[in-house]
Short mmCIF file of C-alpha atoms in Angstrom, two decimals:
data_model
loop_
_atom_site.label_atom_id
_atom_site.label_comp_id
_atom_site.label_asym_id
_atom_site.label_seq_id
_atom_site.Cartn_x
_atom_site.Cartn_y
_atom_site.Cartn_z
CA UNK A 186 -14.76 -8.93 19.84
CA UNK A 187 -12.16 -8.93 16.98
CA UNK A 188 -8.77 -7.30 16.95
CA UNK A 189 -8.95 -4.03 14.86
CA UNK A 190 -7.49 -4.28 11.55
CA UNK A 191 -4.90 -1.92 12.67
CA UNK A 192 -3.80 -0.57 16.30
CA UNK A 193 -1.05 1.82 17.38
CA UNK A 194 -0.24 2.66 20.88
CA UNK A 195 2.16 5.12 22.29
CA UNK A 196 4.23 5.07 19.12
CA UNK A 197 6.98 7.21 19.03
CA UNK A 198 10.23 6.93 16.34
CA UNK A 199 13.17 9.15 16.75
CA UNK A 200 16.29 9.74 14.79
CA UNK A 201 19.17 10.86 17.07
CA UNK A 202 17.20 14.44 19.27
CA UNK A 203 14.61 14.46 16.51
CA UNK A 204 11.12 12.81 16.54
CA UNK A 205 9.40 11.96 13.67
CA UNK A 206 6.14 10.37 15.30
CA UNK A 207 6.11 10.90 19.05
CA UNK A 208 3.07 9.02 21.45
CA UNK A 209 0.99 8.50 18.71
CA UNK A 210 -2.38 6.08 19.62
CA UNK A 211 -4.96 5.03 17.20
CA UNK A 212 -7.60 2.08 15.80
CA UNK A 213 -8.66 1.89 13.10
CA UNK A 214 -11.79 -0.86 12.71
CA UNK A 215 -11.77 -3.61 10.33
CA UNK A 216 -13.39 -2.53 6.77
CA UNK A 217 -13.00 1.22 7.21
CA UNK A 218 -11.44 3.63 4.60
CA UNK A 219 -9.45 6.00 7.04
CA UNK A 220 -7.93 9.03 5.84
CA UNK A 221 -4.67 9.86 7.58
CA UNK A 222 -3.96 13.57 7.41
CA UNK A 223 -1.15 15.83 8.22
CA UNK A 224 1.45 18.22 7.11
CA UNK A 225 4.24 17.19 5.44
CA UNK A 226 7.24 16.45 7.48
CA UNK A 227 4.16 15.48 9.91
CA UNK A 228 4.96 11.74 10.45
CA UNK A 229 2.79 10.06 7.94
CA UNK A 230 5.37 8.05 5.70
CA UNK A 231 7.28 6.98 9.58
CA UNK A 232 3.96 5.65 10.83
CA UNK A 233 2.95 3.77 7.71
CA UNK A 234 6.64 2.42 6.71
CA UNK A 235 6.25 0.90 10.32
CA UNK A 236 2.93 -0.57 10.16
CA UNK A 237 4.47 -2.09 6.94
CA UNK A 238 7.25 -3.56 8.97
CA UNK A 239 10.05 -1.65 6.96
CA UNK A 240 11.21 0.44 10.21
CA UNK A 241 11.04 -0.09 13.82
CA UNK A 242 9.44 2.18 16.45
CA UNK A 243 11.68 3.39 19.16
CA UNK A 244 8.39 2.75 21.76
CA UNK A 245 5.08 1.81 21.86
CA UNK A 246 3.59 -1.05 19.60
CA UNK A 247 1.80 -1.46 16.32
CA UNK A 248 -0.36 -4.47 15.49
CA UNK A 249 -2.00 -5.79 12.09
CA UNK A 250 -5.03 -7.56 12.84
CA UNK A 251 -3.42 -8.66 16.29
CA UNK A 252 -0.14 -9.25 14.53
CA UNK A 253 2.86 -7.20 16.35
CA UNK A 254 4.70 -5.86 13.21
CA UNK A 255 8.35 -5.96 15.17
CA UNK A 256 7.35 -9.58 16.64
CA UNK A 257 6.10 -11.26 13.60
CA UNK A 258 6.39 -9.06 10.33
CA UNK A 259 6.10 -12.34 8.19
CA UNK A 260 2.61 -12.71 8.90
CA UNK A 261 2.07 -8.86 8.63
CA UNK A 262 3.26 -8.82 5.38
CA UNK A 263 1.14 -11.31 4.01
CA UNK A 264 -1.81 -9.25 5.80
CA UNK A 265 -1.09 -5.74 3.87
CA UNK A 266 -0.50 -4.30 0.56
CA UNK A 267 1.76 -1.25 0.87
CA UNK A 268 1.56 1.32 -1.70
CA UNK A 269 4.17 3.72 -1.13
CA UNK A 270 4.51 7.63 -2.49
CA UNK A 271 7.34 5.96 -5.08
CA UNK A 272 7.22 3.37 -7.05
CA UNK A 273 10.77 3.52 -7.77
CA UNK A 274 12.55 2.91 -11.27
CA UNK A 275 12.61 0.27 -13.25
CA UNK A 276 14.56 0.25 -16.45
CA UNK A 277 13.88 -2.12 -19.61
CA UNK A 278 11.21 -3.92 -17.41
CA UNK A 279 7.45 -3.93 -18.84
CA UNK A 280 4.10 -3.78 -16.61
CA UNK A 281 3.88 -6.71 -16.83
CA UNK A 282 7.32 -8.28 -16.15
CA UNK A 283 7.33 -5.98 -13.12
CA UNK A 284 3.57 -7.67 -12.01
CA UNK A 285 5.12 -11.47 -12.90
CA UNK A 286 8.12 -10.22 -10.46
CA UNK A 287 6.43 -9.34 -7.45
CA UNK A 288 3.95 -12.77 -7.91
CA UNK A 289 6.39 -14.96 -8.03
CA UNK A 290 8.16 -13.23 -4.99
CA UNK A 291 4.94 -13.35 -3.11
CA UNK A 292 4.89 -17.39 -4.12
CA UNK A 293 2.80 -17.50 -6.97
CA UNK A 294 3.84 -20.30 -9.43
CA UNK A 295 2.09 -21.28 -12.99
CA UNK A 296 -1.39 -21.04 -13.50
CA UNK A 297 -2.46 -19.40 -10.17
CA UNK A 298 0.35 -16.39 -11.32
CA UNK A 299 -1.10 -16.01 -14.34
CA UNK A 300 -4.64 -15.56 -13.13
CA UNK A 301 -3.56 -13.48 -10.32
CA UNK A 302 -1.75 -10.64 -12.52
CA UNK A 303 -5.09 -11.33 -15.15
CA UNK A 304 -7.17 -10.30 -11.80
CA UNK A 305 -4.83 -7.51 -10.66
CA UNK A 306 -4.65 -5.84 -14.27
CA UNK A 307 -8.20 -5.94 -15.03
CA UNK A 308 -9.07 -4.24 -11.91
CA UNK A 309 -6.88 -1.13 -12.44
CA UNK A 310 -7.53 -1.46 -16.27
CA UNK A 311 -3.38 -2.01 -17.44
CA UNK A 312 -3.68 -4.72 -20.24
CA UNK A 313 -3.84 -1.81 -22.79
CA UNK A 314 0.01 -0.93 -20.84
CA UNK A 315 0.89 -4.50 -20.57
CA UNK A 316 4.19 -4.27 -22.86
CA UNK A 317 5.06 -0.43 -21.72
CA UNK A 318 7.85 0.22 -20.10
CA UNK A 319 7.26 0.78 -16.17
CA UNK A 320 9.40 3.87 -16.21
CA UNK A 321 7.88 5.57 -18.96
CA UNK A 322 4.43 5.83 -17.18
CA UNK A 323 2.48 8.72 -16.40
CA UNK A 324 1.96 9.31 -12.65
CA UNK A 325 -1.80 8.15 -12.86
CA UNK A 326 -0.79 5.19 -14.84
CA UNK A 327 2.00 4.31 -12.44
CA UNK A 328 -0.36 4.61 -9.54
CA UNK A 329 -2.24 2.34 -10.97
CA UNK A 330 0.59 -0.25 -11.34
CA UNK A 331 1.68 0.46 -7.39
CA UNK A 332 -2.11 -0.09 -6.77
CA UNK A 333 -2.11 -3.25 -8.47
CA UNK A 334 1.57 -4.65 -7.29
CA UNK A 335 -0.08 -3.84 -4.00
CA UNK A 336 -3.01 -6.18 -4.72
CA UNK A 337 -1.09 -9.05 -5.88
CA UNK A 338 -1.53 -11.30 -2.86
CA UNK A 339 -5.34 -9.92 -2.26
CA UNK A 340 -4.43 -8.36 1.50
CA UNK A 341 -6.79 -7.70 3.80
CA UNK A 342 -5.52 -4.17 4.12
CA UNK A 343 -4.35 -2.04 2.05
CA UNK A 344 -1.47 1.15 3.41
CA UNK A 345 -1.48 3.93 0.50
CA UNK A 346 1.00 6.92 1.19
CA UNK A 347 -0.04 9.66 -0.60
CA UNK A 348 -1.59 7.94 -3.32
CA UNK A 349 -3.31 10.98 -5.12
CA UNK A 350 -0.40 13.45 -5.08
CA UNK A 351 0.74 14.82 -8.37
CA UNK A 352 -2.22 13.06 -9.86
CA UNK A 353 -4.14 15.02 -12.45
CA UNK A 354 -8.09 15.44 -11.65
CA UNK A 355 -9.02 12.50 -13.47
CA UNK A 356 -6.73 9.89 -12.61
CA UNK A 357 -7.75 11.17 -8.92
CA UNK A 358 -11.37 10.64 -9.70
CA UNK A 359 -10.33 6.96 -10.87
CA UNK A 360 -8.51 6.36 -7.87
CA UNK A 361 -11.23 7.42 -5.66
CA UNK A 362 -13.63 5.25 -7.56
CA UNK A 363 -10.91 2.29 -7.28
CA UNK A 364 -10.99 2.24 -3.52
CA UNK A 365 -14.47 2.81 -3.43
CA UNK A 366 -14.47 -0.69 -4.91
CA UNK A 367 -11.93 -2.26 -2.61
CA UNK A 368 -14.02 -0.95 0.25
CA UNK A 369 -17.06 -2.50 -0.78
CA UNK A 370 -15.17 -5.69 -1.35
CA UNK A 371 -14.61 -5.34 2.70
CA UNK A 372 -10.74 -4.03 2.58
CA UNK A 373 -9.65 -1.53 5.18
CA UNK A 374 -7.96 1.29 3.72
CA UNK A 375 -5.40 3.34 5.32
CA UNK A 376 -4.25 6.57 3.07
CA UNK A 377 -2.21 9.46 3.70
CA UNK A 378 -2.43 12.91 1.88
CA UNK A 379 -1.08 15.94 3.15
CA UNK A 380 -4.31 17.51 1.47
CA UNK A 381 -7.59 17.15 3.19
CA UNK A 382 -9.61 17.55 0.14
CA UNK A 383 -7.81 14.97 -1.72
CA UNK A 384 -9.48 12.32 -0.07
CA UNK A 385 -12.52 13.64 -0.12
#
């Protein structure tokens, strides 16, 4: 029997007295779209920044198709796209100087670059936004660029953290229909929302 694509057991992460995630088990099976639920301030963000390997859990243990993410976060990283809730800001830099960025960081070089941010942008439909400026997106358009830096090294999962908030009814309709896709393709998805019916 295969590992799960993603398993947490007895996680708990505290700053100082306070707990934001405390004994927290799960699975979630390879291929699934899971929606993961909760009030804000709930420990959504904490879970998935650790499955991502960009905090460490004060117990318990978190794997990525068998991978622990404190024990060997290289090869969890190259197992996961992580979308998170901000994009961040990024002044005088195009969509597509911020794609050509995060390829070459993830070790794409010439050709195979080039095709990869080709593949990336036609999937979340950008080439008409190739030469805007990434800070002068609207939120559905910069979703779609976090959704596509995500996808630049074709993981096997993909973490979204709140993917659909702020987004305006039909940019959350395209969303929907965009992970539709990537589930069919056989990704796991693992998405937060603080909004039941936003993943619905």
């Amino acid at each position: 029997m295969s590992d799960p694509a993603i398993r947490v057991q007895n996680l708990s992460r505290q700053y100082g007295k306070l707990f934001a995630v405390q004994d927290l088990s799960f699975e979630i099976p390879r291929g699934d779209v899971v929606g993961f639920v909760g009030a804000n301030g709930a420990g959504k963000t904490t879970t998935m920044r650790v499955l991502a390997t960009l905090d460490y859990p004060s117990a318990g243990t978190c794997e990525v198709l068998g991978h622990n993410v404190v024990l060997e976060p290289e090869k969890v990283r190259h197992k996961i796209g992580w979308m998170p809730d901000d994009l961040g800001n990024f002044e005088n830099v195009t969509v597509i100087e911020f794609l050509d960025f995060y390829a070459r960081a993830m070790g794409f070089k010439g050709k195979e670059r080039r095709e990869r941010i080709e593949e990336v942008m036609d999937f979340t439909e950008l080439h008409p936004l190739a030469d805007r400026l990434s800070d002068k997106l609207s939120k559905g358009q910069t979703q779609r660029l976090g959704l596509a830096r995500a996808l630049i090294h074709d993981p096997e999962i993909l973490i979204m953290d709140e993917p659909a908030a702020g987004l305006d009814p039909k940019a959350r309709v395209e969303l929907k229909r965009l992970i539709r896709v990537l589930a069919d393709d056989g990704k796991t998805v693992f998405i937060s929302s603080h909004i039941l019916s936003e993943l619905g």
